[in-house]
PDB file of C-alpha atoms in Angstrom:
ATOM      1  CA  UNK A 265     184.473-149.950  27.859  1.00 50.00           C
ATOM      2  CA  UNK A 266     181.310-151.558  29.200  1.00 51.00           C
ATOM      3  CA  UNK A 267     182.809-155.000  28.626  1.00 49.00           C
ATOM      4  CA  UNK A 268     185.843-154.072  30.731  1.00 51.00           C
ATOM      5  CA  UNK A 269     183.600-153.219  33.684  1.00 51.00           C
ATOM      6  CA  UNK A 270     181.910-156.629  33.597  1.00 52.00           C
ATOM      7  CA  UNK A 271     183.465-159.701  35.138  1.00 52.00           C
ATOM      8  CA  UNK A 272     184.379-162.636  32.845  1.00 58.00           C
ATOM      9  CA  UNK A 273     181.210-164.441  33.964  1.00 61.00           C
ATOM     10  CA  UNK A 274     179.006-161.636  32.648  1.00 60.00           C
ATOM     11  CA  UNK A 275     178.057-160.370  36.115  1.00 62.00           C
ATOM     12  CA  UNK A 276     178.838-156.778  36.998  1.00 59.00           C
ATOM     13  CA  UNK A 277     181.989-156.253  39.006  1.00 56.00           C
ATOM     14  CA  UNK A 278     181.236-155.489  42.687  1.00 59.00           C
ATOM     15  CA  UNK A 279     184.734-154.415  43.743  1.00 56.00           C
ATOM     16  CA  UNK A 280     186.078-150.949  43.111  1.00 57.00           C
ATOM     17  CA  UNK A 281     189.205-150.407  41.038  1.00 54.00           C
ATOM     18  CA  UNK A 282     191.698-150.472  43.975  1.00 57.00           C
ATOM     19  CA  UNK A 283     190.190-153.492  45.760  1.00 61.00           C
ATOM     20  CA  UNK A 284     192.036-156.769  46.065  1.00 60.00           C
ATOM     21  CA  UNK A 285     190.235-160.102  45.669  1.00 64.00           C
ATOM     22  CA  UNK A 286     189.124-161.669  48.974  1.00 63.00           C
ATOM     23  CA  UNK A 287     191.748-164.266  49.881  1.00 68.00           C
ATOM     24  CA  UNK A 288     193.077-165.612  53.154  1.00 64.00           C
ATOM     25  CA  UNK A 289     196.232-163.467  52.941  1.00 67.00           C
ATOM     26  CA  UNK A 290     194.270-160.287  52.232  1.00 70.00           C
ATOM     27  CA  UNK A 291     191.899-160.882  55.162  1.00 69.00           C
ATOM     28  CA  UNK A 292     194.842-161.576  57.465  1.00 69.00           C
ATOM     29  CA  UNK A 293     196.677-158.428  56.336  1.00 74.00           C
ATOM     30  CA  UNK A 294     193.553-156.310  56.878  1.00 73.00           C
ATOM     31  CA  UNK A 295     193.168-157.790  60.387  1.00 70.00           C
ATOM     32  CA  UNK A 296     196.857-157.094  61.102  1.00 72.00           C
ATOM     33  CA  UNK A 297     196.524-153.457  59.945  1.00 74.00           C
ATOM     34  CA  UNK A 298     193.459-152.963  62.165  1.00 73.00           C
ATOM     35  CA  UNK A 299     195.288-154.380  65.211  1.00 69.00           C
ATOM     36  CA  UNK A 300     198.334-152.261  64.459  1.00 70.00           C
ATOM     37  CA  UNK A 301     196.217-149.093  64.344  1.00 69.00           C
ATOM     38  CA  UNK A 302     194.487-150.069  67.600  1.00 64.00           C
ATOM     39  CA  UNK A 303     197.845-150.746  69.289  1.00 63.00           C
ATOM     40  CA  UNK A 304     199.307-147.431  68.138  1.00 64.00           C
ATOM     41  CA  UNK A 305     196.238-145.566  69.393  1.00 64.00           C
ATOM     42  CA  UNK A 306     195.900-147.176  72.858  1.00 65.00           C
ATOM     43  CA  UNK A 307     199.264-148.797  73.545  1.00 62.00           C
ATOM     44  CA  UNK A 308     197.667-152.207  74.247  1.00 64.00           C
ATOM     45  CA  UNK A 309     196.001-154.896  72.205  1.00 60.00           C
ATOM     46  CA  UNK A 310     192.253-155.390  72.652  1.00 59.00           C
ATOM     47  CA  UNK A 311     191.498-157.982  75.369  1.00 58.00           C
ATOM     48  CA  UNK A 312     189.443-160.004  72.880  1.00 58.00           C
ATOM     49  CA  UNK A 313     192.606-160.594  70.844  1.00 59.00           C
ATOM     50  CA  UNK A 314     195.311-160.614  73.511  1.00 56.00           C
ATOM     51  CA  UNK A 315     193.413-162.883  75.917  1.00 54.00           C
ATOM     52  CA  UNK A 316     193.314-162.585  79.703  1.00 52.00           C
ATOM     53  CA  UNK A 317     196.680-164.305  80.296  1.00 53.00           C
ATOM     54  CA  UNK A 318     198.624-162.750  77.407  1.00 51.00           C
ATOM     55  CA  UNK A 319     201.723-160.689  78.109  1.00 50.00           C
ATOM     56  CA  UNK A 320     200.318-157.978  75.812  1.00 46.00           C
ATOM     57  CA  UNK A 321     197.423-157.400  78.183  1.00 44.00           C
ATOM     58  CA  UNK A 322     199.502-157.465  81.383  1.00 48.00           C
ATOM     59  CA  UNK A 323     200.221-154.309  83.274  1.00 49.00           C
ATOM     60  CA  UNK A 324     197.363-152.055  82.278  1.00 49.00           C
ATOM     61  CA  UNK A 325     193.624-152.059  81.978  1.00 47.00           C
ATOM     62  CA  UNK A 326     190.982-153.850  84.001  1.00 50.00           C
ATOM     63  CA  UNK A 327     192.333-157.318  83.215  1.00 51.00           C
ATOM     64  CA  UNK A 328     195.611-156.726  85.084  1.00 50.00           C
ATOM     65  CA  UNK A 329     193.689-155.744  88.220  1.00 54.00           C
ATOM     66  CA  UNK A 330     191.603-158.948  88.375  1.00 65.00           C
ATOM     67  CA  UNK A 331     192.707-161.851  90.524  1.00 68.00           C
ATOM     68  CA  UNK A 332     193.040-165.220  88.761  1.00 68.00           C
ATOM     69  CA  UNK A 333     190.036-167.519  88.759  1.00 68.00           C
ATOM     70  CA  UNK A 334     189.932-171.311  88.641  1.00 66.00           C
ATOM     71  CA  UNK A 335     188.883-173.005  85.430  1.00 59.00           C
ATOM     72  CA  UNK A 336     185.275-174.004  85.029  1.00 63.00           C
ATOM     73  CA  UNK A 337     185.282-177.746  84.295  1.00 55.00           C
ATOM     74  CA  UNK A 338     182.900-180.622  84.115  1.00 59.00           C
ATOM     75  CA  UNK A 339     184.187-183.662  85.968  1.00 56.00           C
ATOM     76  CA  UNK A 340     182.818-186.374  88.193  1.00 62.00           C
ATOM     77  CA  UNK A 341     182.242-184.896  91.615  1.00 65.00           C
ATOM     78  CA  UNK A 342     180.753-185.964  94.890  1.00 60.00           C
ATOM     79  CA  UNK A 343     180.237-184.592  98.360  1.00 65.00           C
ATOM     80  CA  UNK A 344     183.817-185.573  99.233  1.00 70.00           C
ATOM     81  CA  UNK A 345     185.542-183.395  96.636  1.00 72.00           C
ATOM     82  CA  UNK A 346     183.339-180.254  96.511  1.00 79.00           C
ATOM     83  CA  UNK A 347     183.099-177.255  98.776  1.00 82.00           C
ATOM     84  CA  UNK A 348     181.519-173.822  98.925  1.00 82.00           C
ATOM     85  CA  UNK A 349     184.813-172.373 100.219  1.00 86.00           C
ATOM     86  CA  UNK A 350     186.805-169.888  98.120  1.00 86.00           C
ATOM     87  CA  UNK A 351     189.383-171.432  95.736  1.00 86.00           C
ATOM     88  CA  UNK A 352     192.280-169.712  97.526  1.00 89.00           C
ATOM     89  CA  UNK A 353     191.184-171.315 100.817  1.00 89.00           C
ATOM     90  CA  UNK A 354     190.966-174.742  99.166  1.00 89.00           C
ATOM     91  CA  UNK A 355     194.467-174.410  97.691  1.00 89.00           C
ATOM     92  CA  UNK A 356     195.856-173.423 101.096  1.00 91.00           C
ATOM     93  CA  UNK A 357     194.073-176.397 102.683  1.00 92.00           C
ATOM     94  CA  UNK A 358     195.443-178.742 100.005  1.00 91.00           C
ATOM     95  CA  UNK A 359     198.997-177.474 100.545  1.00 93.00           C
ATOM     96  CA  UNK A 360     198.657-177.974 104.298  1.00 93.00           C
ATOM     97  CA  UNK A 361     197.377-181.563 103.849  1.00 93.00           C
ATOM     98  CA  UNK A 362     200.092-182.414 101.296  1.00 93.00           C
ATOM     99  CA  UNK A 363     202.790-181.108 103.648  1.00 94.00           C
ATOM    100  CA  UNK A 364     201.285-183.103 106.515  1.00 94.00           C
ATOM    101  CA  UNK A 365     201.371-186.283 104.397  1.00 93.00           C
ATOM    102  CA  UNK A 366     204.968-185.524 103.243  1.00 93.00           C
ATOM    103  CA  UNK A 367     203.999-185.302  99.579  1.00 93.00           C
ATOM    104  CA  UNK A 368     206.184-183.017  97.456  1.00 94.00           C
ATOM    105  CA  UNK A 369     204.117-180.416  95.596  1.00 92.00           C
ATOM    106  CA  UNK A 370     204.619-177.299  93.502  1.00 91.00           C
ATOM    107  CA  UNK A 371     202.537-174.714  91.684  1.00 87.00           C
ATOM    108  CA  UNK A 372     203.251-172.326  88.818  1.00 83.00           C
ATOM    109  CA  UNK A 373     202.569-168.629  88.373  1.00 79.00           C
ATOM    110  CA  UNK A 374     200.534-169.318  85.225  1.00 80.00           C
ATOM    111  CA  UNK A 375     198.322-171.917  86.910  1.00 83.00           C
ATOM    112  CA  UNK A 376     197.834-170.907  90.551  1.00 85.00           C
ATOM    113  CA  UNK A 377     195.040-173.452  91.125  1.00 87.00           C
ATOM    114  CA  UNK A 378     196.996-176.519  89.958  1.00 90.00           C
ATOM    115  CA  UNK A 379     199.339-178.417  92.280  1.00 92.00           C
ATOM    116  CA  UNK A 380     201.813-180.873  90.751  1.00 93.00           C
ATOM    117  CA  UNK A 381     202.514-183.593  93.293  1.00 93.00           C
ATOM    118  CA  UNK A 382     205.089-186.362  93.588  1.00 93.00           C
ATOM    119  CA  UNK A 383     204.857-189.268  95.989  1.00 90.00           C
ATOM    120  CA  UNK A 384     207.169-192.283  96.240  1.00 89.00           C
ATOM    121  CA  UNK A 385     205.237-194.329  93.660  1.00 91.00           C
ATOM    122  CA  UNK A 386     203.052-191.855  91.751  1.00 93.00           C
ATOM    123  CA  UNK A 387     203.027-188.421  90.105  1.00 95.00           C
ATOM    124  CA  UNK A 388     199.710-186.575  89.925  1.00 94.00           C
ATOM    125  CA  UNK A 389     198.035-183.185  89.669  1.00 93.00           C
ATOM    126  CA  UNK A 390     195.368-181.701  91.898  1.00 90.00           C
ATOM    127  CA  UNK A 391     193.339-178.781  90.560  1.00 89.00           C
ATOM    128  CA  UNK A 392     190.737-176.574  92.200  1.00 88.00           C
ATOM    129  CA  UNK A 393     187.965-175.947  89.649  1.00 85.00           C
ATOM    130  CA  UNK A 394     184.636-174.199  89.574  1.00 84.00           C
ATOM    131  CA  UNK A 395     181.739-176.468  88.764  1.00 80.00           C
ATOM    132  CA  UNK A 396     179.593-174.994  85.971  1.00 75.00           C
ATOM    133  CA  UNK A 397     176.053-173.897  86.901  1.00 73.00           C
ATOM    134  CA  UNK A 398     176.745-174.563  90.594  1.00 72.00           C
ATOM    135  CA  UNK A 399     178.090-172.182  93.175  1.00 77.00           C
ATOM    136  CA  UNK A 400     180.672-174.661  94.469  1.00 82.00           C
ATOM    137  CA  UNK A 401     184.335-175.386  93.846  1.00 85.00           C
ATOM    138  CA  UNK A 402     185.678-178.867  93.362  1.00 83.00           C
ATOM    139  CA  UNK A 403     188.985-180.673  93.692  1.00 86.00           C
ATOM    140  CA  UNK A 404     189.946-182.641  90.575  1.00 86.00           C
ATOM    141  CA  UNK A 405     192.777-185.186  90.634  1.00 87.00           C
ATOM    142  CA  UNK A 406     194.661-186.514  87.621  1.00 90.00           C
ATOM    143  CA  UNK A 407     197.340-189.213  87.586  1.00 93.00           C
ATOM    144  CA  UNK A 408     200.348-188.253  85.468  1.00 93.00           C
ATOM    145  CA  UNK A 409     202.453-191.348  86.057  1.00 94.00           C
ATOM    146  CA  UNK A 410     202.996-194.271  88.372  1.00 94.00           C
ATOM    147  CA  UNK A 411     200.889-196.997  89.888  1.00 93.00           C
ATOM    148  CA  UNK A 412     197.096-196.659  89.691  1.00 94.00           C
ATOM    149  CA  UNK A 413     196.702-198.436  93.026  1.00 94.00           C
ATOM    150  CA  UNK A 414     199.125-196.052  94.764  1.00 94.00           C
ATOM    151  CA  UNK A 415     197.350-193.088  93.111  1.00 93.00           C
ATOM    152  CA  UNK A 416     193.974-194.212  94.443  1.00 93.00           C
ATOM    153  CA  UNK A 417     195.366-194.693  97.959  1.00 94.00           C
ATOM    154  CA  UNK A 418     197.053-191.274  98.013  1.00 93.00           C
ATOM    155  CA  UNK A 419     193.955-189.468  96.694  1.00 90.00           C
ATOM    156  CA  UNK A 420     191.773-191.199  99.271  1.00 91.00           C
ATOM    157  CA  UNK A 421     194.132-190.108 102.059  1.00 92.00           C
ATOM    158  CA  UNK A 422     194.223-186.510 100.800  1.00 92.00           C
ATOM    159  CA  UNK A 423     190.422-186.212 100.553  1.00 88.00           C
ATOM    160  CA  UNK A 424     189.992-187.831 103.973  1.00 90.00           C
ATOM    161  CA  UNK A 425     192.397-185.323 105.572  1.00 90.00           C
ATOM    162  CA  UNK A 426     190.876-182.276 103.892  1.00 84.00           C
ATOM    163  CA  UNK A 427     188.365-180.167 105.756  1.00 76.00           C
ATOM    164  CA  UNK A 428     185.918-179.553 102.909  1.00 69.00           C
TER     165      UNK A 428
END
């Protein structure tokens, strides 16, 4: 009977009789059971699992009450493309400038601080971001398609027209 309690390697067995060996599937199933119990108890998934933009976390709790924030990114910035203004003000200013320059632009509900723009020769994105470790917001441009020369000219015009 003592031999049955020992593992084949001679070491004593550390698991109890009903335990399953620790495998990826067993860990996943245990995690799934824990989430299921949490969901049944509270009606929502924990924010650490659901994430701030998940549909499971929408509609209740403190996350649903928060307004969206711009991403915090590292990118090359200068005095011309940074401002201490609020991100919502910068987006409104960008939309006004793009309309003035007759550049088609759109935004999505999921990404309220990203504008997708289309000009005659170039497609690009403009995003309002928070600069890490600084209390300023920046405007980041990214060319999606089209001529690099036209992209540079359009971005220069936009930044020149903006009241940063």
